[in-house]
Amino acid sequence: MEKKILELTAKYLQVGQVKVSLDNNKVITEIEGKKILGFVCGTLLMVRLKNRRLDGHTALEKCLIQDWLTYCATDLFHCPTFETLNVCLQYINKELAHHSYLCGYTLNIADVVVFLALHPFISNWSFLQKEQYMNISRWFSAMQKDESLRETYAPVQFSRTLLY
Amino acid sequence: MTNENKENSEDGPSKKALKKAQKAAEKAAKKAEYKAQNAVQDDATQEGAEVDCSVGLYGNLTLNKSQEKLPVTHKELKDLDESLANQNVTIRARLHTSRGKGRQAFFVLRSCEHTVQCVIAVGEMVSKQMIKFVCNIAKESIIDVEGKVVVTGQKIESCSIQDIEIYATKVFVVSASAQRLPLQIDDAMRPEADDPEGLQIKVNQDTRLDNRVLDLRTPTNQAIFRLEAGVCHLFREALRMRGFTEIMCPKLISSASEGGANVFGMKYFEREAFLAQSPQLYKQMAIAADFGKVFTIGPVFRAENSNTHRHLTEFVGLDLEMAFTHHYHEAVNVIGNMFTEIFRGLRDNYADEIATVNHQFPAEPFKFLDPPLCLEFKEGVALLKEAGIEMEETEDLSTPNEKLLGRLVKAKYDTDFYILDKYPLAVRPFYTMPDPNNPKWSNSYDMFMRGEEILSGAQRIHDATLLVERAKAHEIPIDTIQSYIDSFKYGCPPHAGGGIGLERVTMLYLGLDNIRKTSMFPRDPKRLTP
């Protein structure tokens, strides 16, 4: 899962030659000669090379980004069943209740990573599920408007009126 | 040590054995003494039995074989209120619960949806034996209680009649129940999420249906079936007032009316006969016989092996058919207005029953518009497309799409009831009249309640030649429907109509989840009794 998300993130950031490989369940990112071990470090390396804006402006934001990326690497990517995935989704839903984006009020790399991870699930949700995770739906709908994401991913429909 | 013991056992009982024997003797002596004392006490109570002051005021009545003609002075539970304070009343009801402690007993009487608390305490006219008798009466027995109506200071929360209670002076058992009941009425009427800390015992649907006689006694079921009777009554009244005649159609027919798939067959003397799937043919024959506007209420038999929450093999069909002058919308408006009258009548006259059902099965109140909302099939498909559902314009609506469309219509127009007009011709039966301008569409309509279909209707083909043509297009052999085609050979007015299922309408109006809750003795592929 980490490998796939790293590759998708690389495509999003338009990083040139990136090689991602797995070694004993640890993911190694190789970019411009440098080899970095681990998902969080690999992502942050790519971001700092290509698009510093997505790395967060304040120290607090940078901390939160690292926190979310770690959460992805430890919990979100390793959900064995739908029940555990639902637990993660409820956590994310609660966190999004008071923020526009995961780390505050601006888009950053943590949002992109979580978007890429959840897209295949959310595109298959029924309207009932979208209404149950109201905050995730709102956040997802905002994320879809980003230009580079809009180009690569088919938009998911959300209903603006409450159906259930 | 062991040697000593061996020696002792050879010589006779050892010290230990002696001690044991002594203790046993002491115990026996104590027991005998206790028994003697109790015997004395029993004698005392025997003496008490002779002094029972309530003899003749309680007991089991002899089996009622209509021995005497007496004037009926019993009052109904629903008529008890504060205006009868301090008067003596006699009531006949079921014993719902009872609990007693020596000199006092409280018991609750139940009749239909109402419960009232009764108190009986030892006094001048009431003896201890009477209290004991009352506490031993089995639950669900039918009893006659005479007593004084007393206004209580505090409201009795656990009963439906909360301001008064009865101080009983006479209690007679009219019909006793067996002690062990297959299900407890208290459990069967407990609301779903009453108190998370309290009892969560519910009764399984299968248990309920196996012991339907007991299950139907709960106040909720009493309310559901009285409301169902109301639906039937309002249907009749709405149509009678518009000049419809009620007709009775046969259920034993010689050939399957709507396609041979889902029909019950049986031996009819030397031939084969079927149970009618719908009174379609006979409604139309009545129109061709100049009855103008007809309706019929009767059982419908569908041999579908569907075990879902909304299918039964036998249900009550309310069908209507009417001849119109220019356009089939005349019939659609009549049906729509009839539904509006039914919904309004239920909302206004059966509010208590709806509240009782909602107490155990909470649901949103039913919303409807006057005049009813009528959308075209094309508009419905467009609404679904906006919501991201891809479907062909002439494709039939699948059940999930129907439900989603119901949600979208509710969100947009705020109504639980709507009509979908001009269905595609390809998905309708062969006797549906095609649209005059575009052969892709037909003059047919469906009506929905809470997103589920309750009525399917159309303008019928009243011309024999066109009927044969359409039957051929649907590849139906003409000889099986020859008698049907013959009915239109001698002139028939243009007509349209539709049919609804009584149980389904009641279920969707109350927002219940299973059609077996609204069928008194339901029939499905797995159930044939009671």
XYZ file of C-alpha atoms in Angstrom:
694
model
C 0.000 0.000 0.000
C 2.772 2.458 0.891
C 4.535 1.736 -2.395
C 1.406 2.438 -4.410
C 0.627 5.660 -2.571
C 4.228 6.854 -2.921
C 4.096 6.257 -6.653
C 0.779 8.079 -6.949
C 2.119 10.960 -4.860
C 5.154 11.128 -7.128
C 2.894 11.363 -10.147
C 0.856 14.098 -8.468
C 3.925 16.106 -7.553
C 5.364 15.473 -10.994
C 8.662 14.327 -9.582
C 10.787 12.985 -12.420
C 12.681 9.784 -11.872
C 11.502 8.127 -8.711
C 12.087 4.499 -7.920
C 10.136 2.949 -5.088
C 11.064 -0.488 -3.895
C 10.145 -2.769 -1.039
C 12.718 -4.363 1.180
C 11.445 -6.609 3.968
C 8.206 -4.635 4.326
C 10.129 -1.360 4.465
C 9.676 0.976 1.529
C 12.745 2.661 0.017
C 12.388 5.738 -2.144
C 15.246 6.513 -4.512
C 15.242 9.939 -6.063
C 18.131 11.765 -7.764
C 20.580 9.360 -6.273
C 19.401 9.730 -2.665
C 17.897 6.715 -0.942
C 15.414 7.257 1.864
C 13.886 4.591 4.086
C 10.284 4.802 5.274
C 6.998 6.182 3.976
C 6.850 9.462 5.869
C 10.429 10.428 5.031
C 10.019 9.423 1.395
C 6.908 11.571 1.031
C 8.465 14.557 2.777
C 11.596 14.276 0.613
C 9.535 14.389 -2.560
C 7.505 17.343 -1.310
C 10.538 19.347 -0.242
C 12.169 18.756 -3.614
C 9.226 19.676 -5.753
C 6.592 21.756 -4.034
C 7.564 23.389 -0.783
C 4.148 24.989 -0.444
C 2.561 21.672 0.357
C 4.915 21.170 3.262
C 3.128 23.566 5.584
C 3.983 27.104 6.603
C 4.113 27.061 10.384
C 5.941 24.669 12.628
C 2.598 23.454 13.983
C 1.434 22.651 10.469
C 4.615 20.751 9.679
C 4.107 18.763 12.883
C 0.513 17.937 12.016
C 1.516 16.838 8.516
C 4.063 14.443 9.948
C 1.463 13.232 12.448
C -1.066 12.488 9.717
C 1.488 10.822 7.449
C 2.497 8.591 10.348
C -1.143 7.794 11.027
C -1.506 6.735 7.386
C 1.582 4.572 7.471
C 0.647 2.846 10.722
C -3.174 2.600 10.709
C -4.875 3.634 7.502
C -2.783 1.609 5.071
C -2.947 -1.550 7.142
C -6.660 -2.012 7.758
C -7.372 -5.758 7.437
C -11.178 -5.566 7.494
C -13.917 -3.108 6.692
C -14.650 -2.701 10.396
C -11.140 -1.369 11.079
C -11.400 0.858 8.014
C -14.670 2.232 9.405
C -12.926 2.986 12.693
C -10.256 4.959 10.808
C -12.934 6.730 8.779
C -14.815 7.722 11.918
C -11.600 9.153 13.357
C -10.899 11.150 10.201
C -14.535 12.274 10.114
C -14.320 13.563 13.664
C -11.059 15.400 12.979
C -12.558 17.066 9.926
C -15.555 18.324 11.886
C -13.769 21.514 12.921
C -11.226 22.023 10.145
C -11.581 22.607 6.418
C -8.573 20.396 5.721
C -6.803 17.808 7.801
C -4.188 20.142 9.288
C -6.110 23.383 9.469
C -7.381 25.645 6.764
C -4.980 25.098 3.854
C -4.350 22.168 1.570
C -1.129 20.263 2.116
C 0.538 16.974 1.342
C -1.251 15.084 4.129
C -4.601 15.849 2.482
C -3.252 14.669 -0.878
C -1.994 11.396 0.557
C -5.240 10.612 2.373
C -7.210 11.556 -0.750
C -5.181 9.167 -2.884
C -5.645 6.414 -0.323
C -9.411 6.823 0.082
C -10.387 7.602 -3.523
C -11.008 3.974 -4.608
C -13.308 3.432 -1.612
C -15.264 6.667 -1.719
C -15.955 6.406 -5.447
C -18.010 3.262 -4.643
C -19.940 4.666 -1.710
C -23.728 4.893 -1.820
C -25.427 8.168 -0.945
C -26.282 6.749 2.461
C -22.622 6.158 3.290
C -21.647 9.602 2.008
C -24.232 11.103 4.334
C -22.984 9.068 7.287
C -19.461 10.450 6.839
C -20.626 13.976 6.183
C -17.323 15.725 6.952
C -15.242 13.372 4.817
C -17.691 13.976 1.946
C -17.373 17.736 2.327
C -13.572 17.553 2.446
C -13.443 15.152 -0.500
C -15.687 17.388 -2.564
C -13.328 20.325 -1.886
C -10.250 18.219 -2.705
C -11.723 17.179 -6.056
C -11.637 20.785 -7.219
C -7.827 20.885 -7.151
C -6.537 21.082 -10.727
C -4.061 18.266 -10.880
C -6.360 15.923 -8.978
C -9.259 16.787 -11.236
C -7.250 15.789 -14.280
C -6.309 12.345 -13.108
C -9.309 11.215 -11.083
C -12.965 10.942 -12.102
C -15.105 13.196 -9.902
C -17.337 11.543 -7.340
C -20.885 12.845 -7.090
C -22.139 14.238 -3.802
C -25.643 15.365 -2.997
C -26.033 18.861 -1.575
C -29.402 18.029 -0.015
C -29.884 15.605 2.842
C -31.467 12.450 1.468
C -31.636 10.233 4.553
C -3.360 -44.778 64.252
C -4.676 -46.929 61.475
C -4.477 -49.990 63.612
C -6.664 -48.394 66.212
C -9.294 -47.488 63.635
C -9.318 -50.974 62.271
C -9.838 -52.335 65.681
C -12.693 -49.940 66.317
C -14.558 -50.836 63.141
C -14.405 -54.453 64.082
C -15.697 -53.876 67.555
C -18.775 -51.830 66.660
C -19.722 -48.259 65.698
C -16.732 -45.901 66.226
C -16.862 -42.689 68.206
C -17.367 -40.671 65.038
C -20.254 -42.782 63.881
C -21.877 -42.451 67.293
C -21.592 -38.663 67.173
C -23.107 -38.626 63.721
C -26.016 -40.760 64.802
C -26.618 -38.459 67.754
C -26.659 -35.381 65.543
C -29.090 -37.034 63.107
C -31.385 -37.900 65.996
C -31.302 -34.315 67.236
C -32.143 -33.048 63.760
C -35.062 -35.454 63.424
C -36.386 -34.361 66.825
C -36.219 -30.705 65.800
C -37.995 -31.442 62.533
C -40.817 -33.253 64.259
C -41.247 -30.380 66.688
C -41.346 -27.857 63.843
C -43.897 -29.944 61.983
C -46.067 -30.166 65.051
C -45.955 -26.411 65.426
C -46.849 -25.900 61.782
C -49.716 -28.317 62.078
C -51.052 -26.164 64.849
C -50.701 -23.089 62.649
C -52.373 -24.857 59.744
C -55.245 -25.645 61.989
C -55.412 -21.994 62.804
C -55.634 -21.055 59.125
C -58.177 -23.771 58.598
C -60.180 -22.021 61.195
C -59.567 -18.805 59.282
C -60.846 -20.468 56.078
C -64.100 -21.013 57.743
C -64.340 -17.310 58.439
C -63.787 -16.109 54.832
C -65.781 -12.892 54.578
C -65.540 -12.688 50.816
C -67.295 -15.928 49.990
C -69.402 -15.349 46.884
C -67.433 -12.257 45.864
C -64.742 -14.131 43.974
C -64.120 -17.412 42.206
C -64.314 -19.168 38.850
C -67.576 -18.706 37.008
C -69.135 -21.811 35.489
C -68.617 -22.241 31.768
C -70.829 -19.777 29.958
C -73.394 -21.754 27.992
C -75.795 -18.820 27.934
C -77.521 -19.924 31.116
C -79.303 -16.664 31.948
C -80.367 -13.517 30.193
C -79.087 -10.637 32.264
C -78.984 -6.942 31.347
C -75.496 -5.896 30.250
C -74.125 -3.408 32.790
C -70.443 -3.871 31.971
C -68.478 -0.799 30.965
C -65.737 -0.659 28.329
C -62.208 0.170 29.493
C -61.980 2.990 26.990
C -64.991 4.686 28.608
C -63.406 4.882 32.057
C -62.406 8.369 33.049
C -62.688 10.895 35.864
C -66.374 11.487 35.228
C -67.089 8.071 36.781
C -65.221 8.917 39.979
C -66.517 7.171 43.099
C -69.022 5.092 41.139
C -69.176 1.323 41.069
C -68.356 -0.182 37.695
C -68.118 -3.695 36.329
C -65.615 -4.424 33.599
C -64.572 -7.503 31.703
C -60.980 -7.506 30.485
C -57.831 -9.572 30.400
C -55.493 -9.889 33.336
C -52.318 -8.275 32.031
C -50.072 -8.481 35.099
C -50.539 -8.939 38.819
C -48.416 -8.704 41.922
C -49.450 -9.167 45.482
C -47.965 -9.050 48.973
C -50.029 -10.692 51.631
C -52.631 -8.072 52.444
C -52.610 -6.117 49.195
C -52.483 -6.829 45.487
C -52.110 -4.667 42.377
C -53.241 -5.994 39.035
C -53.489 -4.445 35.582
C -56.433 -5.103 33.285
C -56.047 -4.830 29.524
C -58.643 -4.501 26.788
C -57.594 -3.716 23.198
C -55.170 -0.781 23.494
C -56.133 0.278 27.023
C -54.751 -0.752 30.376
C -55.962 0.245 33.832
C -54.614 -0.457 37.307
C -56.734 -2.190 39.939
C -56.037 -2.405 43.639
C -57.404 -4.936 46.080
C -56.641 -4.723 49.806
C -57.765 -6.744 52.800
C -60.740 -5.042 54.414
C -64.335 -5.559 55.515
C -65.418 -7.240 52.333
C -62.043 -8.522 51.148
C -60.328 -11.491 52.774
C -56.810 -12.841 52.571
C -58.085 -15.840 50.643
C -59.483 -13.511 47.999
C -56.110 -11.762 47.615
C -54.442 -15.150 47.268
C -56.992 -16.203 44.660
C -56.456 -13.030 42.621
C -52.684 -13.436 42.684
C -52.994 -16.994 41.431
C -55.134 -16.186 38.396
C -53.089 -16.978 35.267
C -52.035 -14.064 33.054
C -54.245 -13.477 30.017
C -57.327 -14.944 31.717
C -60.532 -13.061 31.037
C -61.934 -11.747 34.320
C -64.942 -9.751 35.501
C -64.011 -7.080 38.026
C -66.442 -4.960 40.005
C -65.125 -2.056 41.985
C -65.093 1.648 42.702
C -63.446 4.122 40.349
C -61.006 6.275 42.316
C -59.129 9.322 41.045
C -55.427 8.951 41.825
C -53.246 11.763 43.055
C -50.217 10.745 41.007
C -50.394 9.726 37.366
C -49.914 5.991 36.818
C -47.154 5.971 34.202
C -47.273 2.291 33.366
C -50.908 2.212 32.202
C -52.678 3.886 29.323
C -55.463 5.126 31.639
C -53.379 7.202 34.001
C -55.787 9.299 36.104
C -57.914 6.632 37.741
C -57.670 3.227 39.298
C -60.237 0.668 40.432
C -60.595 -0.495 44.041
C -61.882 -3.983 43.349
C -64.535 -5.659 45.476
C -65.521 -8.603 43.275
C -63.326 -10.677 40.951
C -64.608 -13.590 38.854
C -62.758 -15.634 36.272
C -64.770 -15.969 33.062
C -62.214 -17.893 31.029
C -58.947 -19.077 32.537
C -55.752 -19.215 30.546
C -53.043 -21.895 30.692
C -50.273 -20.978 33.099
C -47.412 -21.260 30.630
C -47.647 -18.828 27.696
C -45.523 -19.325 24.539
C -44.800 -15.601 24.499
C -45.253 -12.779 26.990
C -47.446 -9.926 25.817
C -45.181 -7.505 27.714
C -42.184 -8.622 25.653
C -44.163 -8.445 22.415
C -45.214 -4.843 22.994
C -41.893 -3.501 24.236
C -40.605 -0.646 22.018
C -37.321 -1.202 20.233
C -34.928 1.195 21.968
C -36.937 1.858 25.119
C -34.282 2.102 27.802
C -30.725 1.025 27.095
C -30.361 0.005 30.754
C -33.612 -1.886 30.910
C -34.854 -5.179 29.507
C -34.123 -5.715 25.834
C -36.154 -8.896 25.399
C -37.993 -8.870 22.103
C -40.072 -11.539 20.461
C -38.823 -13.070 17.210
C -41.084 -12.606 14.182
C -41.419 -16.343 13.651
C -42.500 -16.872 17.248
C -45.034 -14.097 16.854
C -46.466 -15.577 13.669
C -46.621 -19.078 15.121
C -48.639 -17.793 18.090
C -50.528 -15.134 16.208
C -53.548 -15.277 18.530
C -51.415 -14.053 21.432
C -49.320 -11.668 19.349
C -52.391 -9.909 17.930
C -53.453 -8.892 21.463
C -50.670 -6.316 21.810
C -51.906 -2.700 21.626
C -49.643 -2.069 18.621
C -51.145 -4.880 16.573
C -54.649 -3.834 17.591
C -53.855 -0.361 16.271
C -52.279 -1.628 13.028
C -55.268 -3.726 12.035
C -57.837 -1.140 12.985
C -55.919 1.297 10.773
C -55.853 -1.277 7.958
C -59.621 -1.570 8.243
C -59.669 2.216 8.012
C -57.715 2.144 4.750
C -60.237 -0.292 3.294
C -63.157 1.806 4.519
C -61.714 5.067 3.141
C -61.004 3.389 -0.212
C -64.617 2.256 -0.464
C -66.028 5.607 0.590
C -63.774 7.669 -1.702
C -64.825 5.616 -4.720
C -68.490 5.227 -3.804
C -68.773 9.003 -3.584
C -67.391 9.300 -7.110
C -70.045 6.928 -8.470
C -68.107 3.647 -8.513
C -69.915 0.306 -8.125
C -68.363 -2.461 -6.080
C -68.227 -5.778 -7.914
C -67.136 -9.270 -6.823
C -64.829 -11.180 -9.187
C -64.260 -14.941 -9.267
C -60.958 -16.273 -7.960
C -61.237 -19.698 -9.655
C -60.228 -19.147 -13.268
C -59.529 -21.408 -16.197
C -56.389 -19.798 -17.586
C -53.618 -17.741 -16.038
C -54.450 -14.073 -16.541
C -51.059 -12.327 -16.554
C -48.477 -14.735 -17.871
C -48.398 -18.316 -16.595
C -45.367 -18.028 -14.373
C -46.606 -17.158 -10.902
C -49.981 -18.816 -10.584
C -51.316 -21.510 -8.229
C -52.884 -24.417 -10.081
C -55.190 -27.113 -8.771
C -57.597 -29.856 -9.789
C -61.082 -28.671 -10.578
C -63.208 -31.809 -10.993
C -61.875 -33.278 -14.244
C -59.950 -30.198 -15.355
C -57.253 -27.854 -14.225
C -58.047 -24.491 -12.664
C -55.996 -21.601 -11.277
C -56.291 -19.090 -8.454
C -56.606 -15.558 -9.846
C -53.425 -13.454 -9.812
C -55.447 -10.291 -10.332
C -59.044 -9.368 -11.174
C -57.779 -7.560 -14.297
C -59.825 -9.512 -16.839
C -63.079 -9.273 -14.894
C -62.731 -5.549 -14.170
C -62.381 -4.948 -17.892
C -65.283 -7.234 -18.737
C -67.417 -5.253 -16.276
C -66.465 -2.049 -18.110
C -67.337 -3.683 -21.438
C -70.620 -4.686 -19.750
C -71.437 -1.000 -19.208
C -70.767 -0.576 -15.513
C -68.682 2.520 -16.193
C -66.733 2.734 -12.948
C -66.043 -0.354 -10.877
C -63.877 -1.414 -7.980
C -63.317 -4.729 -6.268
C -61.769 -5.773 -2.960
C -60.670 -9.368 -2.663
C -57.752 -11.778 -2.193
C -55.003 -11.999 -4.818
C -52.794 -15.097 -5.139
C -49.255 -14.842 -6.489
C -47.085 -17.959 -6.554
C -43.808 -16.044 -6.485
C -41.049 -17.755 -4.570
C -39.866 -14.405 -3.144
C -38.975 -14.353 0.544
C -38.623 -10.603 0.925
C -39.927 -8.064 3.405
C -42.617 -6.930 0.990
C -43.977 -10.028 -0.757
C -46.763 -12.367 0.307
C -48.302 -15.223 -1.654
C -51.817 -14.148 -0.671
C -52.799 -10.547 -0.038
C -55.839 -8.287 -0.317
C -56.058 -6.390 -3.589
C -57.977 -3.122 -3.925
C -58.507 -2.759 -7.671
C -60.373 -0.143 -9.676
C -61.159 0.469 -13.319
C -63.041 3.305 -14.990
C -64.139 4.315 -18.468
C -62.949 7.814 -19.397
C -64.084 10.247 -22.067
C -61.013 11.864 -23.663
C -57.725 11.241 -21.870
C -56.518 8.584 -19.428
C -55.392 11.325 -17.041
C -59.046 11.555 -16.008
C -58.519 8.145 -14.387
C -55.100 9.088 -12.997
C -56.596 12.138 -11.289
C -59.362 10.044 -9.748
C -56.820 7.568 -8.370
C -54.543 10.360 -7.133
C -57.387 12.166 -5.384
C -58.585 8.889 -3.860
C -55.140 8.404 -2.320
C -55.111 11.959 -1.010
C -58.473 11.308 0.650
C -57.217 8.068 2.177
C -54.104 9.745 3.580
C -56.054 12.690 4.916
C -58.680 10.432 6.473
C -56.016 8.327 8.191
C -54.188 11.369 9.474
C -57.342 12.960 10.877
C -59.399 10.009 12.143
C -56.796 7.439 13.124
C -54.265 9.669 14.877
C -54.453 7.588 18.103
C -53.724 4.367 16.257
C -50.809 5.950 14.401
C -49.395 7.226 17.713
C -49.717 3.748 19.308
C -47.848 2.137 16.415
C -45.171 4.824 16.441
C -44.616 4.199 20.153
C -43.300 0.718 19.414
C -42.092 1.282 15.813
C -40.982 4.901 15.455
C -41.268 6.381 11.966
C -41.465 9.733 10.250
C -45.046 10.922 9.701
C -46.317 10.390 6.150
C -46.169 13.503 3.967
C -48.279 14.049 0.886
C -49.231 16.896 -1.459
C -52.652 17.982 -2.651
C -52.945 17.677 -5.680
C -50.515 14.734 -5.782
C -47.129 15.163 -7.445
C -47.005 13.711 -10.952
C -43.638 13.356 -12.707
C -42.929 11.910 -16.128
C -40.684 8.856 -16.368
C -38.187 10.963 -18.369
C -37.993 13.515 -15.544
C -37.374 10.725 -13.046
C -34.509 9.374 -15.134
C -33.096 12.923 -15.392
C -33.219 13.290 -11.577
C -31.329 10.022 -11.213
C -28.778 11.126 -13.816
C -28.139 14.315 -11.847
C -27.383 12.151 -8.851
C -24.890 10.138 -10.830
C -26.920 7.033 -11.751
C -26.370 6.044 -15.366
C -29.369 4.411 -17.024
C -31.092 4.257 -20.405
C -34.163 6.413 -20.885
C -36.275 3.353 -21.740
C -34.840 1.051 -19.094
C -37.038 -0.148 -16.249
C -36.267 1.197 -12.768
C -34.469 -1.303 -10.575
C -35.490 -1.483 -6.893
C -32.417 0.420 -5.568
C -32.987 3.109 -8.202
C -36.654 3.311 -7.210
C -35.647 3.811 -3.594
C -33.052 6.449 -4.476
C -35.566 8.238 -6.694
C -37.971 8.227 -3.751
C -35.285 9.895 -1.610
C -34.506 12.482 -4.276
C -38.191 13.336 -4.755
C -38.627 13.633 -0.982
C -35.623 15.956 -0.763
C -36.798 18.071 -3.675
C -40.612 18.160 -3.263
C -41.086 17.073 0.375
C -43.622 14.343 -0.365
C -43.648 10.610 0.376
C -46.278 9.894 -2.320
C -45.837 10.606 -6.042
C -46.950 9.345 -9.454
C -44.577 8.448 -12.285
C -46.329 8.742 -15.648
C -45.527 7.570 -19.213
C -43.441 4.468 -18.651
C -41.524 2.923 -21.573
C -43.702 0.503 -23.560
C -41.139 -2.298 -23.556
C -41.366 -2.916 -19.816
C -45.186 -3.017 -19.518
C -47.659 -5.892 -20.084
C -49.081 -6.530 -23.563
C -52.501 -4.947 -22.840
C -51.031 -1.470 -22.188
C -52.048 1.231 -24.682
C -48.978 2.703 -26.444
C -48.395 6.448 -26.544
C -50.160 8.008 -29.580
C -47.184 10.146 -30.682
C -44.136 8.063 -29.800
C -44.242 4.242 -29.805
C -41.331 4.154 -27.330
C -43.625 5.239 -24.507
C -46.943 4.002 -23.158
C -49.933 5.426 -21.360
C -48.992 3.763 -18.115
C -48.143 4.950 -14.620
C -46.822 3.742 -11.285
C -47.453 5.246 -7.874
C -44.925 5.194 -5.058
C -45.093 5.531 -1.277
C -41.821 6.091 0.635
C -39.865 5.047 -2.463
C -41.648 1.675 -2.923
C -44.140 0.909 -5.690
C -47.729 0.414 -4.586
C -49.771 0.731 -7.774
C -49.190 -0.204 -11.371
C -51.788 0.978 -13.859
C -52.369 2.038 -17.424
C -54.834 2.813 -20.159
C -55.908 -0.632 -21.403
C -56.192 -1.574 -25.070
C -59.932 -1.741 -25.798
C -59.648 -2.793 -29.431
C -59.423 -6.501 -30.314
C -57.202 -6.052 -33.392
C -54.591 -3.914 -31.650
C -54.656 -6.325 -28.712
C -53.817 -9.280 -30.986
C -50.989 -7.254 -32.546
C -49.475 -6.359 -29.141
C -49.859 -9.940 -27.879
C -47.977 -11.188 -30.944
C -45.215 -8.627 -30.288
C -44.883 -10.055 -26.745
C -44.911 -13.608 -28.180
C -47.989 -14.686 -26.237
C -49.933 -17.526 -27.911
C -53.322 -16.129 -28.909
C -55.300 -19.247 -28.004
C -54.502 -18.829 -24.289
C -56.078 -15.358 -24.246
C -58.866 -15.892 -26.764
C -61.690 -15.330 -24.265
C -59.972 -12.111 -23.095
C -59.791 -10.800 -26.670
C -63.405 -11.792 -27.315
C -64.641 -9.432 -24.561
C -63.621 -6.458 -26.706
C -65.285 -7.629 -29.903
C -68.676 -6.067 -29.167
C -67.710 -2.442 -28.509
C -65.905 -1.273 -25.344
C -65.290 2.274 -24.038
C -61.692 3.453 -23.530
C -60.761 2.715 -19.930
C -57.888 2.800 -17.432
C -57.318 1.699 -13.864
C -54.933 0.151 -11.394
C -54.629 -2.046 -8.326
C -53.033 -1.636 -4.912
C -52.125 -4.049 -2.145
C -53.840 -3.265 1.159
C -51.041 -4.666 3.299
C -48.334 -2.830 1.389
C -50.123 0.526 1.618
C -50.627 0.107 5.388
C -47.028 -0.972 5.878
C -45.627 2.002 3.952
C -48.010 4.520 5.495
C -46.901 3.511 9.003
C -43.255 3.185 7.989
C -43.028 -0.470 9.099
C -40.277 -2.698 7.842
C -42.060 -5.957 7.065
C -45.328 -6.708 5.318
C -46.044 -9.591 7.685
C -46.709 -7.028 10.391
C -49.733 -5.773 8.446
C -51.173 -9.122 7.374
C -53.239 -10.734 10.106
C -52.361 -14.323 9.139
C -49.662 -13.907 6.501
C -48.981 -16.374 3.749
C -45.559 -16.711 2.158
C -43.645 -19.544 0.470
C -42.655 -20.858 3.914
C -45.813 -20.274 5.942
C -49.231 -21.886 5.597
C -50.471 -21.864 9.247
C -52.142 -20.521 11.301
